[in-house]
Coordinates of C-alpha atoms in Angstrom, one line a residue:
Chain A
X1 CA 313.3 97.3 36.4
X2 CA 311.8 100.8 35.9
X3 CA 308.1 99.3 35.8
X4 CA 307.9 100.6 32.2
X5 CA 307.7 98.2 29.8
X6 CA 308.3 98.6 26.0
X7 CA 306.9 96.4 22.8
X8 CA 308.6 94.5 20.8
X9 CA 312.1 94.6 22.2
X10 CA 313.9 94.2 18.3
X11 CA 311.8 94.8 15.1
X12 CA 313.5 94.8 11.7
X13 CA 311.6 96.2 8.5
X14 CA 312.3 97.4 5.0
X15 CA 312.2 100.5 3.8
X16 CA 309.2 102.2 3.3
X17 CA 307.2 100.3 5.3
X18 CA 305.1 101.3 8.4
X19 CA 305.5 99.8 12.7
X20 CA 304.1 100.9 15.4
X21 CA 305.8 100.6 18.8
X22 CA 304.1 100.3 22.1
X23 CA 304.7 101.7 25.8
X24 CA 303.0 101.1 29.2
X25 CA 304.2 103.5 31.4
X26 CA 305.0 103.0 35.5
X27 CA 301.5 102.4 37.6
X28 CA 300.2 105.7 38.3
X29 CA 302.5 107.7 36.0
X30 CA 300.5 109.6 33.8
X31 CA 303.2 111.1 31.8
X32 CA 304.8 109.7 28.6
X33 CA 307.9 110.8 26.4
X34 CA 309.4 109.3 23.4
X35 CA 312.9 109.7 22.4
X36 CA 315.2 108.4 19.6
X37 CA 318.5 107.1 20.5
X38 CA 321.2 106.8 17.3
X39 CA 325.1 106.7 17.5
X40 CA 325.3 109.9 16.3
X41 CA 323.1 111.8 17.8
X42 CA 322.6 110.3 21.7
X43 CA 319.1 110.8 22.8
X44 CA 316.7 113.2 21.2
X45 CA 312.9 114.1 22.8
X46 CA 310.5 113.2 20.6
X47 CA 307.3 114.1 21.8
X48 CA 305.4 114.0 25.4
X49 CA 301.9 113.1 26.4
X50 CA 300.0 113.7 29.2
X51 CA 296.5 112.2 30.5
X52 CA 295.7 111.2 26.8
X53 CA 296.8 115.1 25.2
X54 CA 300.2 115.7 23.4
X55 CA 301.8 118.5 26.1
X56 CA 305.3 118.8 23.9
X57 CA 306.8 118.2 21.1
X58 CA 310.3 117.6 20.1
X59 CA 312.3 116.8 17.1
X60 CA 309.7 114.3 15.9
X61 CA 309.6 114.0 11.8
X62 CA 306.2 114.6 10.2
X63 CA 306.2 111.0 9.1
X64 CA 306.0 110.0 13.0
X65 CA 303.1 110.2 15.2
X66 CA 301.9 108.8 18.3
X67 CA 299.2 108.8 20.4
X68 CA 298.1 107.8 24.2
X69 CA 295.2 105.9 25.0
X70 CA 292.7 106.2 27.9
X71 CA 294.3 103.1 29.9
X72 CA 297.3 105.5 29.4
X73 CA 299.5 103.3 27.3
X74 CA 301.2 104.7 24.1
X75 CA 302.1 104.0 20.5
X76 CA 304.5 105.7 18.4
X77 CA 303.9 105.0 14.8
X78 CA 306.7 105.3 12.3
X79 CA 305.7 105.6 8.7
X80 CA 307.8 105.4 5.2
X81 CA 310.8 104.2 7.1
X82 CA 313.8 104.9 6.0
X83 CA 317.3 103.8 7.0
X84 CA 318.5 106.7 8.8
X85 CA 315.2 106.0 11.3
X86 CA 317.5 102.8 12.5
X87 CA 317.5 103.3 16.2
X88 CA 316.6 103.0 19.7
X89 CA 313.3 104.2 20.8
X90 CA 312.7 105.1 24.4
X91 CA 309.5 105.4 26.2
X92 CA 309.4 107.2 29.4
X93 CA 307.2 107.8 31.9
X94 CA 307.7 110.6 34.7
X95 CA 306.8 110.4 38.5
X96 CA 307.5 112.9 41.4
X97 CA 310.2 113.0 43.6
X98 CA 310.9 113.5 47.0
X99 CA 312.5 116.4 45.9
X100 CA 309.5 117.9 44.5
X101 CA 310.5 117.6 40.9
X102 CA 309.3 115.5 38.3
X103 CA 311.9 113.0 36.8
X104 CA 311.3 110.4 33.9
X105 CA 312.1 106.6 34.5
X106 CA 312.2 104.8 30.9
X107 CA 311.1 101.6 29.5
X108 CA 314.0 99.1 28.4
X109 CA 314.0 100.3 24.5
X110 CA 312.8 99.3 21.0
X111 CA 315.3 98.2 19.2
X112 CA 314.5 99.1 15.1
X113 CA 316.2 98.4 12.4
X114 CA 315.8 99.4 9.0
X115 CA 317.1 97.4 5.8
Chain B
X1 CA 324.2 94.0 24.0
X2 CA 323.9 97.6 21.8
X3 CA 326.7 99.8 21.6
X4 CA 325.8 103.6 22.4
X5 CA 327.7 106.1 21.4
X6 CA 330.7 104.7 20.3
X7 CA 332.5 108.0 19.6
X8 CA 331.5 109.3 23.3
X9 CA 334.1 110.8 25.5
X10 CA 335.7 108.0 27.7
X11 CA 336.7 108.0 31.5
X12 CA 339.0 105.0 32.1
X13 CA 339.2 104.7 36.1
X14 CA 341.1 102.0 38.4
X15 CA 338.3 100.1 40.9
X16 CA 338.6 101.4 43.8
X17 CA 339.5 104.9 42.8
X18 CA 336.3 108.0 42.8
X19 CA 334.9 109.0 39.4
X20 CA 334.1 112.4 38.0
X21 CA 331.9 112.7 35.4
X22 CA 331.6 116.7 34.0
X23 CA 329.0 117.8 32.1
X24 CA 328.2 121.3 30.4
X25 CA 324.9 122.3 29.8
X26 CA 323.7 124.6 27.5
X27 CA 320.5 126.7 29.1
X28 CA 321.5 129.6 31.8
X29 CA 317.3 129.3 32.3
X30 CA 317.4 125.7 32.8
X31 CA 316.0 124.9 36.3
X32 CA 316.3 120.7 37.6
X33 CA 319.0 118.5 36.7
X34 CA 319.6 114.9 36.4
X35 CA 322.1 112.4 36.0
X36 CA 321.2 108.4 34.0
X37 CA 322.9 105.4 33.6
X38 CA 322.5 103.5 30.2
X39 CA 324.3 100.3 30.5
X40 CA 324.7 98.1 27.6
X41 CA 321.6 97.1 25.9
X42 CA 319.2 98.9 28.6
X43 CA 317.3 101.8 29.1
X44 CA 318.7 105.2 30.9
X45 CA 318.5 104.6 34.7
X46 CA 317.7 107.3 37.0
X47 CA 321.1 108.1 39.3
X48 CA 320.2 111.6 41.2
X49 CA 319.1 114.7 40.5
X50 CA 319.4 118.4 41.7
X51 CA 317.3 121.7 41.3
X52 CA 318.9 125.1 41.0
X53 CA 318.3 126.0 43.7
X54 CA 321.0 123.9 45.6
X55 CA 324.7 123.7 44.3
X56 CA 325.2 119.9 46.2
X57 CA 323.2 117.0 46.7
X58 CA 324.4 113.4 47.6
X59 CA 323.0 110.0 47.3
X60 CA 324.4 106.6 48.0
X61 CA 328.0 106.6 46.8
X62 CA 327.3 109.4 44.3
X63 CA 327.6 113.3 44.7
X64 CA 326.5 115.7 42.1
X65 CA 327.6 119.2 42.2
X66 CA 326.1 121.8 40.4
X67 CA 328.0 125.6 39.6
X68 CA 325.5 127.7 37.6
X69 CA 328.1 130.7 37.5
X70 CA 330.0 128.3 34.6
X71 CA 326.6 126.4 33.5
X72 CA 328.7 123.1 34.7
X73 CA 327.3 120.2 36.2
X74 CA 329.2 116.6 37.9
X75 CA 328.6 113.2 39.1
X76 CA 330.7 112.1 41.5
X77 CA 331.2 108.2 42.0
X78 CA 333.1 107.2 45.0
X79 CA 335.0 103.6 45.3
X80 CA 334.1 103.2 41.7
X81 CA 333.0 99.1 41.2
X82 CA 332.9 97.2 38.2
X83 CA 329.0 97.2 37.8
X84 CA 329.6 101.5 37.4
X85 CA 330.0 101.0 34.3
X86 CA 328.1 102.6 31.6
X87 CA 327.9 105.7 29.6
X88 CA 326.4 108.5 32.1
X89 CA 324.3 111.0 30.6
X90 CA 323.6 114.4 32.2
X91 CA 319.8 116.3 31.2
X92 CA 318.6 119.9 31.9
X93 CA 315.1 120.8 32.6
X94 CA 313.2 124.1 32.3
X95 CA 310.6 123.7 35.1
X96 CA 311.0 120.1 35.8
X97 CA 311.5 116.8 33.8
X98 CA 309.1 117.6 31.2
X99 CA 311.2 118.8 28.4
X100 CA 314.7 117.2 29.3
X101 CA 317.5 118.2 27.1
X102 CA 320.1 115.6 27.3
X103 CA 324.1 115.6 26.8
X104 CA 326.4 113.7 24.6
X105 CA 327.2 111.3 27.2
X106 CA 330.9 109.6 29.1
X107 CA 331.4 106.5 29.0
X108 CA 332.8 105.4 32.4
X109 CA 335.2 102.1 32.0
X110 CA 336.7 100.1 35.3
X111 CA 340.2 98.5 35.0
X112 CA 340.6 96.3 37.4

């Protein structure tokens, strides 16, 4: 158990319609990532938040957003699905290492399907 | 559980037996390292990692080895158990874990 936990674990939705998927991230971690994990394309950074501010962005479509709240959980919101957005999302959350780097531990997944 | 990848490149490796995992990354500028773990149905687990600055590091029954010269990175797994596998992921970093890029991914199978 990573200590990050993900909401819901499966959602299923029609096309065109609108979810929202929630992350809490490890105690103390004030880092969170997104990512989008389909068969054929593996895992792709979304977008990253940090203290409540969006610090990157990835490959995330106009019609996804997300946002980080000031007990430091965070929702990504999906919008006019359609069925290519059928996926895994990730949430991460990063914490130093010994090593002096960061690293990111992630949450167990969102499982969405689109029909 | 969910199937990941099911096109990935596959190790097939007798129990027992030391695994190598290779991975090619794809930024000379890329600084920190990592190697996860996504078994079936679960989230990516953190294995090791390794900054550029070092070209070996070893954990508990894993190595990872790191040649900048070819932009190559690999996991070693010695006396390879059934609860290895997974498909192993590699991820590149530019000044830490913020911005990971990650590979394709192996999947690593055990015959027993």
């Amino acid at each position: 158990d990573s200590g990050v936990t993900q909401t819901p674990k499966h959602l299923i939705t029609a096309t065109g319609q609108r979810v929202t998927l929630r992350c809490s991230p490890r105690s103390g971690d004030l880092s969170v990532y997104w990512y989008q994990q389909s068969l054929d394309q593996g895992l792709q950074f979304l977008i990253q938040y940090y203290n409540g501010e969006e610090r990157a962005k990835g490959n995330i479509l106009e019609r996804f957003s997300a946002q980080q709240f000031p007990d430091l959980h965070s929702e990504l919101n999906l919008s006019s699905l359609e069925l290519g957005d059928s996926a895994l999302y990730f949430c991460a959350s990063s914490a130093r290492l010994a090593s002096g780097a960061d690293t990111q531990y992630f949450g167990p997944g969102t499982r969405l399907t689109v029909l | 559980g969910e199937s990941v990848g099911l096109h990935l490149p596959t190790l097939s490796v007798q129990e027992g037996d030391n695994s190598i995992i290779n991975c090619a990354y794809s930024n000379s500028a890329s600084d920190y390292f990592i190697w996860y773990k996504q078994e079936s149905g679960k989230g990516p687990q953190f294995i090791i990692d390794i900054r550029s600055n070092m070209d070996k590091r070893q954990g508990q029954r894993v190595t990872v080895l790191l040649n900048k010269t070819v932009k190559h990175l690999s996991l070693q797994i010695a006396a390879t158990q059934p609860g290895d596998s997974a498909v192993y992921f590699c991820a590149e970093g530019l000044g830490g874990a913020q911005k990971l890029v990650f590979g394709q991914g192996t999947r690593l199978t055990i015959n027993p």
